mmCIF file with all atom_site columns, C-alpha atoms in Angstrom:
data_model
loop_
_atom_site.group_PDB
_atom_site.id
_atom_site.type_symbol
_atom_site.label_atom_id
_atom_site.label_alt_id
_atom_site.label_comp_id
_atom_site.label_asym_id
_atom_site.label_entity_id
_atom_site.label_seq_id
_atom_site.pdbx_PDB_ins_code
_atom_site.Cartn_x
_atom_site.Cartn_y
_atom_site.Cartn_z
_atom_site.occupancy
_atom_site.B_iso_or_equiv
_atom_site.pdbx_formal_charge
_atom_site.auth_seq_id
_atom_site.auth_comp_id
_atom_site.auth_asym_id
_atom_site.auth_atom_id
_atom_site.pdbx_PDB_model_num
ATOM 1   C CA . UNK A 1 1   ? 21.344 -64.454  48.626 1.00 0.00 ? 261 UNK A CA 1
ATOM 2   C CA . UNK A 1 2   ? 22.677 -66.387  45.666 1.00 0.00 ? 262 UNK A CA 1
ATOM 3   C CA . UNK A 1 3   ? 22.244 -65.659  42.265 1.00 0.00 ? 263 UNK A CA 1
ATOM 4   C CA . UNK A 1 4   ? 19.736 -68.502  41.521 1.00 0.00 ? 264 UNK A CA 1
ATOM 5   C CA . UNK A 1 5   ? 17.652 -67.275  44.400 1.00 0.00 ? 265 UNK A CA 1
ATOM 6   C CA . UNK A 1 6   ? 18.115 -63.319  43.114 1.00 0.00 ? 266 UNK A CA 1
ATOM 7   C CA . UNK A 1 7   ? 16.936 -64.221  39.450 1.00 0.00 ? 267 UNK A CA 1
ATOM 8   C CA . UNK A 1 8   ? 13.496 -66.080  40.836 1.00 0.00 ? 268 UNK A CA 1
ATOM 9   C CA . UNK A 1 9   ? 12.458 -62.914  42.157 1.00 0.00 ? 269 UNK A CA 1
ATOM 10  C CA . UNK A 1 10  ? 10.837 -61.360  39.602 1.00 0.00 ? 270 UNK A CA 1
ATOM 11  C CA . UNK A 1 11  ? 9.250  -64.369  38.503 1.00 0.00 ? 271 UNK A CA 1
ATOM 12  C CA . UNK A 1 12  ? 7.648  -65.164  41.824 1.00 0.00 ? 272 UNK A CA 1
ATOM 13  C CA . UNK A 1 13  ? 6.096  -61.516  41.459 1.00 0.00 ? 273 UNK A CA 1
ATOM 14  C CA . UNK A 1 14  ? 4.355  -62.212  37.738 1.00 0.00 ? 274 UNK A CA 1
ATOM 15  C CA . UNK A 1 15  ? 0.392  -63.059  37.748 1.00 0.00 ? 275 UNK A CA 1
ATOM 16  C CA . UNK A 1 16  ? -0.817 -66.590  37.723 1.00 0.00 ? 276 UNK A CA 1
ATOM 17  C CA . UNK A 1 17  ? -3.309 -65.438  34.939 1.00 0.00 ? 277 UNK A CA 1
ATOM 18  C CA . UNK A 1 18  ? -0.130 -63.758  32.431 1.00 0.00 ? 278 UNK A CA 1
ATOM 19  C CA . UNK A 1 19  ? 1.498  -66.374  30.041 1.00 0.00 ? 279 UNK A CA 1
ATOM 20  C CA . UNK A 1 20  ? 5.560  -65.938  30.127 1.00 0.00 ? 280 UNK A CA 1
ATOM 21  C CA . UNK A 1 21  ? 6.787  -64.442  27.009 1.00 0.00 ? 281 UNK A CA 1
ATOM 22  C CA . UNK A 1 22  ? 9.807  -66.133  25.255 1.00 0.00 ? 282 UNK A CA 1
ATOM 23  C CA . UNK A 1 23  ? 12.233 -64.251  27.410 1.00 0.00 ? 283 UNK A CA 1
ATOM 24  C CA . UNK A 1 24  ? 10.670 -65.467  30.469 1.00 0.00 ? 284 UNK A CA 1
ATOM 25  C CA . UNK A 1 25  ? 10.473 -68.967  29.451 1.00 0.00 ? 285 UNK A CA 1
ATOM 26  C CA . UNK A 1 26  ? 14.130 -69.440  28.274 1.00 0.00 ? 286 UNK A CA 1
ATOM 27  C CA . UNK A 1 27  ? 15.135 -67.636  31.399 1.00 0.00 ? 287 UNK A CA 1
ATOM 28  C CA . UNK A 1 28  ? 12.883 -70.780  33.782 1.00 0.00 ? 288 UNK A CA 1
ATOM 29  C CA . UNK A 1 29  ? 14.726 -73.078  31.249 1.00 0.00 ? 289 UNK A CA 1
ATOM 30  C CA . UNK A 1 30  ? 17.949 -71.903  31.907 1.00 0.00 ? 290 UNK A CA 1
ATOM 31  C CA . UNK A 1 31  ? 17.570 -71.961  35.503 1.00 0.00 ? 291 UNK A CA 1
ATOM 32  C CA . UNK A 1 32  ? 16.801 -75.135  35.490 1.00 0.00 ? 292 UNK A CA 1
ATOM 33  C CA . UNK A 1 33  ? 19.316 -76.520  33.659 1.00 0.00 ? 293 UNK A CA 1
ATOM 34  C CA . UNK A 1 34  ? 21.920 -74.423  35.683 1.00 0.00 ? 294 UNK A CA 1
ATOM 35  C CA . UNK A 1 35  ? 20.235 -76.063  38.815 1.00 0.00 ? 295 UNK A CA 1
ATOM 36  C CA . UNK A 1 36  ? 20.500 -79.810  36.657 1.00 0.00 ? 296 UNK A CA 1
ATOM 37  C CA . UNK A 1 37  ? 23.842 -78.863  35.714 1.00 0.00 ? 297 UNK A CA 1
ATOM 38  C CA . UNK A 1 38  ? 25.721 -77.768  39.309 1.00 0.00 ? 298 UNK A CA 1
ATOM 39  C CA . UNK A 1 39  ? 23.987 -80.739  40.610 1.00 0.00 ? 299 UNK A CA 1
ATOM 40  C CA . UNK A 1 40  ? 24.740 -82.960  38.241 1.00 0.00 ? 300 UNK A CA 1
ATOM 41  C CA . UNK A 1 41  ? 28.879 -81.904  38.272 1.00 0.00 ? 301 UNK A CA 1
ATOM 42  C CA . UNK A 1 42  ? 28.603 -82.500  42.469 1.00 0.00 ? 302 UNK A CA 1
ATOM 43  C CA . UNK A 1 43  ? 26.926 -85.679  42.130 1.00 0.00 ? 303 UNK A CA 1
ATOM 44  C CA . UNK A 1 44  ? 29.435 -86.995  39.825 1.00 0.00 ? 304 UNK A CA 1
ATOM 45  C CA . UNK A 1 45  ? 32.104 -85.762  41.673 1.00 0.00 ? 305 UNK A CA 1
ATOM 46  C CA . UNK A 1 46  ? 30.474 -88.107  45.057 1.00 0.00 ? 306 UNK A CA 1
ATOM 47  C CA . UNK A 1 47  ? 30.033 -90.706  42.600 1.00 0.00 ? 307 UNK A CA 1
ATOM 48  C CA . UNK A 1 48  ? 33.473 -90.743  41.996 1.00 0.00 ? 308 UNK A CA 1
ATOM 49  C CA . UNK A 1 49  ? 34.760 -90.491  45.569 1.00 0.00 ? 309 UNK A CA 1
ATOM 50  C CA . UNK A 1 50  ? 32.720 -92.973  46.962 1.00 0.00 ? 310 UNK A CA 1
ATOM 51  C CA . UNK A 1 51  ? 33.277 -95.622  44.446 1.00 0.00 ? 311 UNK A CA 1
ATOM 52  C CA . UNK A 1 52  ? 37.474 -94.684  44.903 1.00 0.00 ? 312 UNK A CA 1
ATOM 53  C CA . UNK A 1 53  ? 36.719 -95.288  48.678 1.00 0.00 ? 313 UNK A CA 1
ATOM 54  C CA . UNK A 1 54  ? 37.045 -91.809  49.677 1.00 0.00 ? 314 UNK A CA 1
ATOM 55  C CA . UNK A 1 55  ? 33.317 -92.206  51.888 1.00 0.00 ? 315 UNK A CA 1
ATOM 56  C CA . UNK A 1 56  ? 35.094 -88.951  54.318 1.00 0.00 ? 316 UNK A CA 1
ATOM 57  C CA . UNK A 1 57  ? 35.593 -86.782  51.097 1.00 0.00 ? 317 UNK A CA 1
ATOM 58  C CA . UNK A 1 58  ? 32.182 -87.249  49.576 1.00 0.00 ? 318 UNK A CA 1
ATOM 59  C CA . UNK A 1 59  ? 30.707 -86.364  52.845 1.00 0.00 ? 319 UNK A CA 1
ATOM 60  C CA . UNK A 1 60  ? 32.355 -83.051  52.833 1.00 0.00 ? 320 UNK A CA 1
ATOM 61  C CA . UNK A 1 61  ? 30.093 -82.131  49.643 1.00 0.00 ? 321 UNK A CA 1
ATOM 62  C CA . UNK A 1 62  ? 26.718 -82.994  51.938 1.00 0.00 ? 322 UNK A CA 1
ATOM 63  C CA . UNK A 1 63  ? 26.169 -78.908  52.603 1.00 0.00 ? 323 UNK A CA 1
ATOM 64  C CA . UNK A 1 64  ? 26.882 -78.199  48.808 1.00 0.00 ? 324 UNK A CA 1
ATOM 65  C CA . UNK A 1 65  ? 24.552 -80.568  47.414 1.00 0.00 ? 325 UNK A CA 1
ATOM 66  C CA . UNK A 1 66  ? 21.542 -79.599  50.280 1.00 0.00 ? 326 UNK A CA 1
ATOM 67  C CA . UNK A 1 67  ? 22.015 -76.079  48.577 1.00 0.00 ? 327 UNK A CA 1
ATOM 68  C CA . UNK A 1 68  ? 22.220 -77.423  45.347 1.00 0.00 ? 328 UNK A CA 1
ATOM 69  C CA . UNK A 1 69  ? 19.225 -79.203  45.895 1.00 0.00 ? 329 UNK A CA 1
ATOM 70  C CA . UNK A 1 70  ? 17.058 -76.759  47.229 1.00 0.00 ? 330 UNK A CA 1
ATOM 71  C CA . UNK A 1 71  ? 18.107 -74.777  44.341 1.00 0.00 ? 331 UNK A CA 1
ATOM 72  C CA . UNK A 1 72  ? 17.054 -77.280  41.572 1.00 0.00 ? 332 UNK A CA 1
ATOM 73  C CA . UNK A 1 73  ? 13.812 -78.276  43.360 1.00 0.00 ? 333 UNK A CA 1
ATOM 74  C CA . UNK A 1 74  ? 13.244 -74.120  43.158 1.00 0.00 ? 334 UNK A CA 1
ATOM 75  C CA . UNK A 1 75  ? 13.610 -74.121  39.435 1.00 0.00 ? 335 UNK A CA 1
ATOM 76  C CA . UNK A 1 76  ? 11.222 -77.565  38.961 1.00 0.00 ? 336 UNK A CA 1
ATOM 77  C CA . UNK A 1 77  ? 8.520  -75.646  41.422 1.00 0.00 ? 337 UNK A CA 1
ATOM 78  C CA . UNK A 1 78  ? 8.863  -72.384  38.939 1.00 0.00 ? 338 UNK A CA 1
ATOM 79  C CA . UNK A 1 79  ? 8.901  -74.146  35.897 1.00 0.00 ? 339 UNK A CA 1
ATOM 80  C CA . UNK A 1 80  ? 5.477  -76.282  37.218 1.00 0.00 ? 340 UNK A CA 1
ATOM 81  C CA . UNK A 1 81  ? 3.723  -73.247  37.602 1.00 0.00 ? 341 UNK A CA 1
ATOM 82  C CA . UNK A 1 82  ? 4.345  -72.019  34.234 1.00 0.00 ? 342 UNK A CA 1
ATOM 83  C CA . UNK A 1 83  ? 4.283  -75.284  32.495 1.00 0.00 ? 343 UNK A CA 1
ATOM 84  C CA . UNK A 1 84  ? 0.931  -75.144  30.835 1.00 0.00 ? 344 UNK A CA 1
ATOM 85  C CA . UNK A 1 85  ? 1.870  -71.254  29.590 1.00 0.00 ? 345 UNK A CA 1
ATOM 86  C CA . UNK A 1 86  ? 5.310  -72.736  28.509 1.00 0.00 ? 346 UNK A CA 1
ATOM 87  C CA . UNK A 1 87  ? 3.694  -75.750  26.599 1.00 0.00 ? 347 UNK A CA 1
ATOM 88  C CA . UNK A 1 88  ? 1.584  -73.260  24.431 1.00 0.00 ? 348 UNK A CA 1
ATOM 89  C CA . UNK A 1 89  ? 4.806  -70.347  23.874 1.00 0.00 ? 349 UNK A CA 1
ATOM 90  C CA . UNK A 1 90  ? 7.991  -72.392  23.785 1.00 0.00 ? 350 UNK A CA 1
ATOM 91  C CA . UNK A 1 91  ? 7.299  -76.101  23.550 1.00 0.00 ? 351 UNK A CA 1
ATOM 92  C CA . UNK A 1 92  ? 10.860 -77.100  22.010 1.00 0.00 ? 352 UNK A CA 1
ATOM 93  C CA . UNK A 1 93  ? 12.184 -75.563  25.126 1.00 0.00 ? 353 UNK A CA 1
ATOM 94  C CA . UNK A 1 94  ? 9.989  -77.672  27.185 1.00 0.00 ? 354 UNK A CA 1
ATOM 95  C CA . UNK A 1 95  ? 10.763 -80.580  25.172 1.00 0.00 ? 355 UNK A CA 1
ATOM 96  C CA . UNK A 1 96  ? 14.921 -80.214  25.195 1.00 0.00 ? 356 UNK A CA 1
ATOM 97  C CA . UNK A 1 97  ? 13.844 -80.038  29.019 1.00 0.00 ? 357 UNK A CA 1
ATOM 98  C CA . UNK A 1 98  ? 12.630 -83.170  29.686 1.00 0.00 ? 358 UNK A CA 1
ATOM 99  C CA . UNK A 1 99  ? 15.232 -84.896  27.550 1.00 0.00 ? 359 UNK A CA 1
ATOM 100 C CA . UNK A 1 100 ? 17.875 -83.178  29.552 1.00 0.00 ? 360 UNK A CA 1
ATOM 101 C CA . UNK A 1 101 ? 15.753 -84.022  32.803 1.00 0.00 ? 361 UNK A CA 1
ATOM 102 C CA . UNK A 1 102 ? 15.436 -87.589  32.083 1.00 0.00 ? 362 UNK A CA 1
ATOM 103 C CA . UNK A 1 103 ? 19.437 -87.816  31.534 1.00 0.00 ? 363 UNK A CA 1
ATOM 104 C CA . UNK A 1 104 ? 19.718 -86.260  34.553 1.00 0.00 ? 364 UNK A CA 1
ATOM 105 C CA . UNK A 1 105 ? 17.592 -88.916  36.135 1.00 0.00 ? 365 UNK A CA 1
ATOM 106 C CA . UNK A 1 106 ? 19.699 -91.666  34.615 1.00 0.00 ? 366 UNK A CA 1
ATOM 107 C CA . UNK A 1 107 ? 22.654 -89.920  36.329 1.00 0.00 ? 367 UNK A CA 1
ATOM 108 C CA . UNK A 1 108 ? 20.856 -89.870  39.664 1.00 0.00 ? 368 UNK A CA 1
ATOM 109 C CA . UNK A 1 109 ? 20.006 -93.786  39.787 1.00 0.00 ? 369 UNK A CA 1
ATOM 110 C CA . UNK A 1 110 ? 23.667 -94.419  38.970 1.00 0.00 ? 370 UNK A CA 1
ATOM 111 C CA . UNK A 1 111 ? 24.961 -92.122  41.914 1.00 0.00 ? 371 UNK A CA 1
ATOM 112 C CA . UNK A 1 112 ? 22.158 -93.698  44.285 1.00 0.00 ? 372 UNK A CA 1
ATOM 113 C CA . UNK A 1 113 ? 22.869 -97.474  43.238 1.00 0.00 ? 373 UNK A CA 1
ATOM 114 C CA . UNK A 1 114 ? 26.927 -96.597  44.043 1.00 0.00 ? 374 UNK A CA 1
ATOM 115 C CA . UNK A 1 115 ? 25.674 -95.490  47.538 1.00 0.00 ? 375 UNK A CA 1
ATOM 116 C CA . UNK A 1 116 ? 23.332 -98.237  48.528 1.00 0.00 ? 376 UNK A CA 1
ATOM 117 C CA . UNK A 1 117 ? 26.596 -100.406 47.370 1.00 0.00 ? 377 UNK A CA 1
ATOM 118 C CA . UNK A 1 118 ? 28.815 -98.755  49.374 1.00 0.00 ? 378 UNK A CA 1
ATOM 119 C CA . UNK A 1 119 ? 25.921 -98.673  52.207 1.00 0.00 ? 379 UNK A CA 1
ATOM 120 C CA . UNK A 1 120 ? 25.695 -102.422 51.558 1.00 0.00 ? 380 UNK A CA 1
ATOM 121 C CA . UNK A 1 121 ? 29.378 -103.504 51.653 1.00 0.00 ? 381 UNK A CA 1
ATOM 122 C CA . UNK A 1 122 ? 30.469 -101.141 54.613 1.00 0.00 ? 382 UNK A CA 1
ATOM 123 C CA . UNK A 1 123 ? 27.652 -103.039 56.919 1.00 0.00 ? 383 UNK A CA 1
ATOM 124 C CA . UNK A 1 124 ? 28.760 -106.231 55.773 1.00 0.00 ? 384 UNK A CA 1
ATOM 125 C CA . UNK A 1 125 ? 32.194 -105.852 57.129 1.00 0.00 ? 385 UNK A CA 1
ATOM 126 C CA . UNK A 1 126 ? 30.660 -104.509 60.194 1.00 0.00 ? 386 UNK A CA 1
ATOM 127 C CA . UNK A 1 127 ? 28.468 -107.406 60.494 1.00 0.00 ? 387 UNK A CA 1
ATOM 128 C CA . UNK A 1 128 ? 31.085 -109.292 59.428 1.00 0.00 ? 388 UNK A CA 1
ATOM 129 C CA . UNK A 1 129 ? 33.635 -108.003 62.221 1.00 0.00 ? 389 UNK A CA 1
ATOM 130 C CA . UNK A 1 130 ? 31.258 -108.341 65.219 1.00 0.00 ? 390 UNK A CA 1
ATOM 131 C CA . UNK A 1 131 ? 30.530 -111.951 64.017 1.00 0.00 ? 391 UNK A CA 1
ATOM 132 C CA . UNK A 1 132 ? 34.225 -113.037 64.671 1.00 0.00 ? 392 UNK A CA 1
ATOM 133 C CA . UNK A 1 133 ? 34.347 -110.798 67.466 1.00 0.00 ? 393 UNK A CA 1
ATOM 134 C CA . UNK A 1 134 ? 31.297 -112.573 68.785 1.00 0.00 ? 394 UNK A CA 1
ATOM 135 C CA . UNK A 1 135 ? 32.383 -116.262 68.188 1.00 0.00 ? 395 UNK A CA 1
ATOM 136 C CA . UNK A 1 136 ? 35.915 -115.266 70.085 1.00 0.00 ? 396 UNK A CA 1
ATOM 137 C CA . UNK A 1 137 ? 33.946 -114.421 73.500 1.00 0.00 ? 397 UNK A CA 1
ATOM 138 C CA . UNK A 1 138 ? 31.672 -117.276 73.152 1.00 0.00 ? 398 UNK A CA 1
ATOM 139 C CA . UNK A 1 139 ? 32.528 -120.378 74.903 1.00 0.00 ? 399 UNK A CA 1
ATOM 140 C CA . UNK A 1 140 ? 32.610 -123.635 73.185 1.00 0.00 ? 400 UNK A CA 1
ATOM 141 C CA . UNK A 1 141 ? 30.342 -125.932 75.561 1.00 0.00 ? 401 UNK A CA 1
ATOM 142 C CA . UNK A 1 142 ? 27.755 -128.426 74.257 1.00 0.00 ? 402 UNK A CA 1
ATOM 143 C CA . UNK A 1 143 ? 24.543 -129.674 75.411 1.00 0.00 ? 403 UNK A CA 1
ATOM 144 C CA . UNK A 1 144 ? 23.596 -132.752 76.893 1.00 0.00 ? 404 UNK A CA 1
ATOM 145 C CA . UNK A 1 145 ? 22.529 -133.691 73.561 1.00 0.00 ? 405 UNK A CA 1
ATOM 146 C CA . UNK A 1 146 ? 25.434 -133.318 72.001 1.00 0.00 ? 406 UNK A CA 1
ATOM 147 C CA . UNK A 1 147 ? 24.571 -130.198 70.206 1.00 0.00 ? 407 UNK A CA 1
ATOM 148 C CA . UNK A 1 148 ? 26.469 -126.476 70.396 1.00 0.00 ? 408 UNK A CA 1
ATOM 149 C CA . UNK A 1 149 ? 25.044 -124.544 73.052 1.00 0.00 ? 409 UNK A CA 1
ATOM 150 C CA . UNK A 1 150 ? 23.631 -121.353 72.175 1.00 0.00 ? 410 UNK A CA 1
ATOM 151 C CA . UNK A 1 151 ? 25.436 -118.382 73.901 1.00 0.00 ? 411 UNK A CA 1
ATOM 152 C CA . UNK A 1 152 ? 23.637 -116.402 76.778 1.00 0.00 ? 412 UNK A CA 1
ATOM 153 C CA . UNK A 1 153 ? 23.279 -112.787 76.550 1.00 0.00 ? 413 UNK A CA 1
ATOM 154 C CA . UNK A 1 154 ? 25.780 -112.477 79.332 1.00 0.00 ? 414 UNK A CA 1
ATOM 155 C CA . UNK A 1 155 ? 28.549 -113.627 76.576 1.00 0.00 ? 415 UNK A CA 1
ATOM 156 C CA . UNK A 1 156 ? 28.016 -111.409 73.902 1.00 0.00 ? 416 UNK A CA 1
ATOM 157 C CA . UNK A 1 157 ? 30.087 -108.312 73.511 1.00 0.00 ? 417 UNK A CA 1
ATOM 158 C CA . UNK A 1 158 ? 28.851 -105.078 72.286 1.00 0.00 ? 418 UNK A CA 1
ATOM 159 C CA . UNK A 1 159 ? 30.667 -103.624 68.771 1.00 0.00 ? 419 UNK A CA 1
ATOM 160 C CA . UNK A 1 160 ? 31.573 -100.037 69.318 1.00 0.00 ? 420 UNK A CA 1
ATOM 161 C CA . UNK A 1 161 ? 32.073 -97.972  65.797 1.00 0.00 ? 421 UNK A CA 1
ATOM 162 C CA . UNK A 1 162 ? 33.750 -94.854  66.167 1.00 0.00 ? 422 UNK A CA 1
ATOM 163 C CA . UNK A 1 163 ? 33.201 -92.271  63.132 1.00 0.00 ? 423 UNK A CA 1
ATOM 164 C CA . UNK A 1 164 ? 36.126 -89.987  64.249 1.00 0.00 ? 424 UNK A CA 1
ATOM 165 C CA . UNK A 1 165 ? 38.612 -91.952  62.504 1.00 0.00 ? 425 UNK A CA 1
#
């Protein structure tokens, strides 16, 4: 068990009806920005690989960030159940939250924009490779109307990717 999992123990067992005292409410704060934070520091990192073209590196840190993810969507679920308590006993706390979440945000829309680029370019050049491919098997006959004839299923070649490499 880790240790974000160990310290939402005793805060799964409170009542719904019993407000969090201060203690309790820095404690879901700082939880949650530990979650933010560890997430945060891996996404960055993937950011960085996969704009330096490392793709195989940043896929190594899939497993970390599934964990790291499960553990920040913990914190969010804990901190929604105590949010209206929280609101009335620490609502600076809740406050430096949301700033903090919304940077985090920002941070997230930068890391998913550098994937759908990288998404975007790397099936270019695959679409890009099986066109030339394609035009090399095709044969260059014309119609009796003097146009390009279209190619027949029989001519085009399948593109095999392998992801070993």
């Amino acid at each position: 068990m880790n240790q974000f999992n160990a310290s939402r123990q005793p805060m799964q067992a409170q009542r719904p009806g019993t407000a969090p005292g201060s203690a309790e409410a820095r404690k879901l704060a700082e939880d949650l920005m530990d979650a933010m934070n560890a997430l945060l520091a891996l996404i960055e990192r993937e950011t960085e690989l996969v704009r330096a073209g490392k793709v195989r590196e940043a896929m190594t840190l899939e497993s970390k960030k599934q964990e790291l993810s499960r553990n920040y969507v913990g914190a969010v679920s804990q901190l929604k159940a105590n949010q209206a308590q929280l609101a009335k006993s620490a609502p600076e706390l809740l406050s430096t939250l949301h700033r903090h979440h919304d940077a985090f945000r920002a941070m997230l829309q930068v890391n998913l924009t550098v994937l759908a680029t990288a998404h975007a370019v790397s099936e270019s050049v695959v679409r890009g490779v099986n066109a030339e491919i394609q035009k090399r098997n095709v044969p260059n006959t014309y119609t009796a109307a003097g146009r390009r004839a279209a190619p027949g299923p029989r001519h085009i070649t399948p593109l095999a990717v392998s992801r070993s490499l």
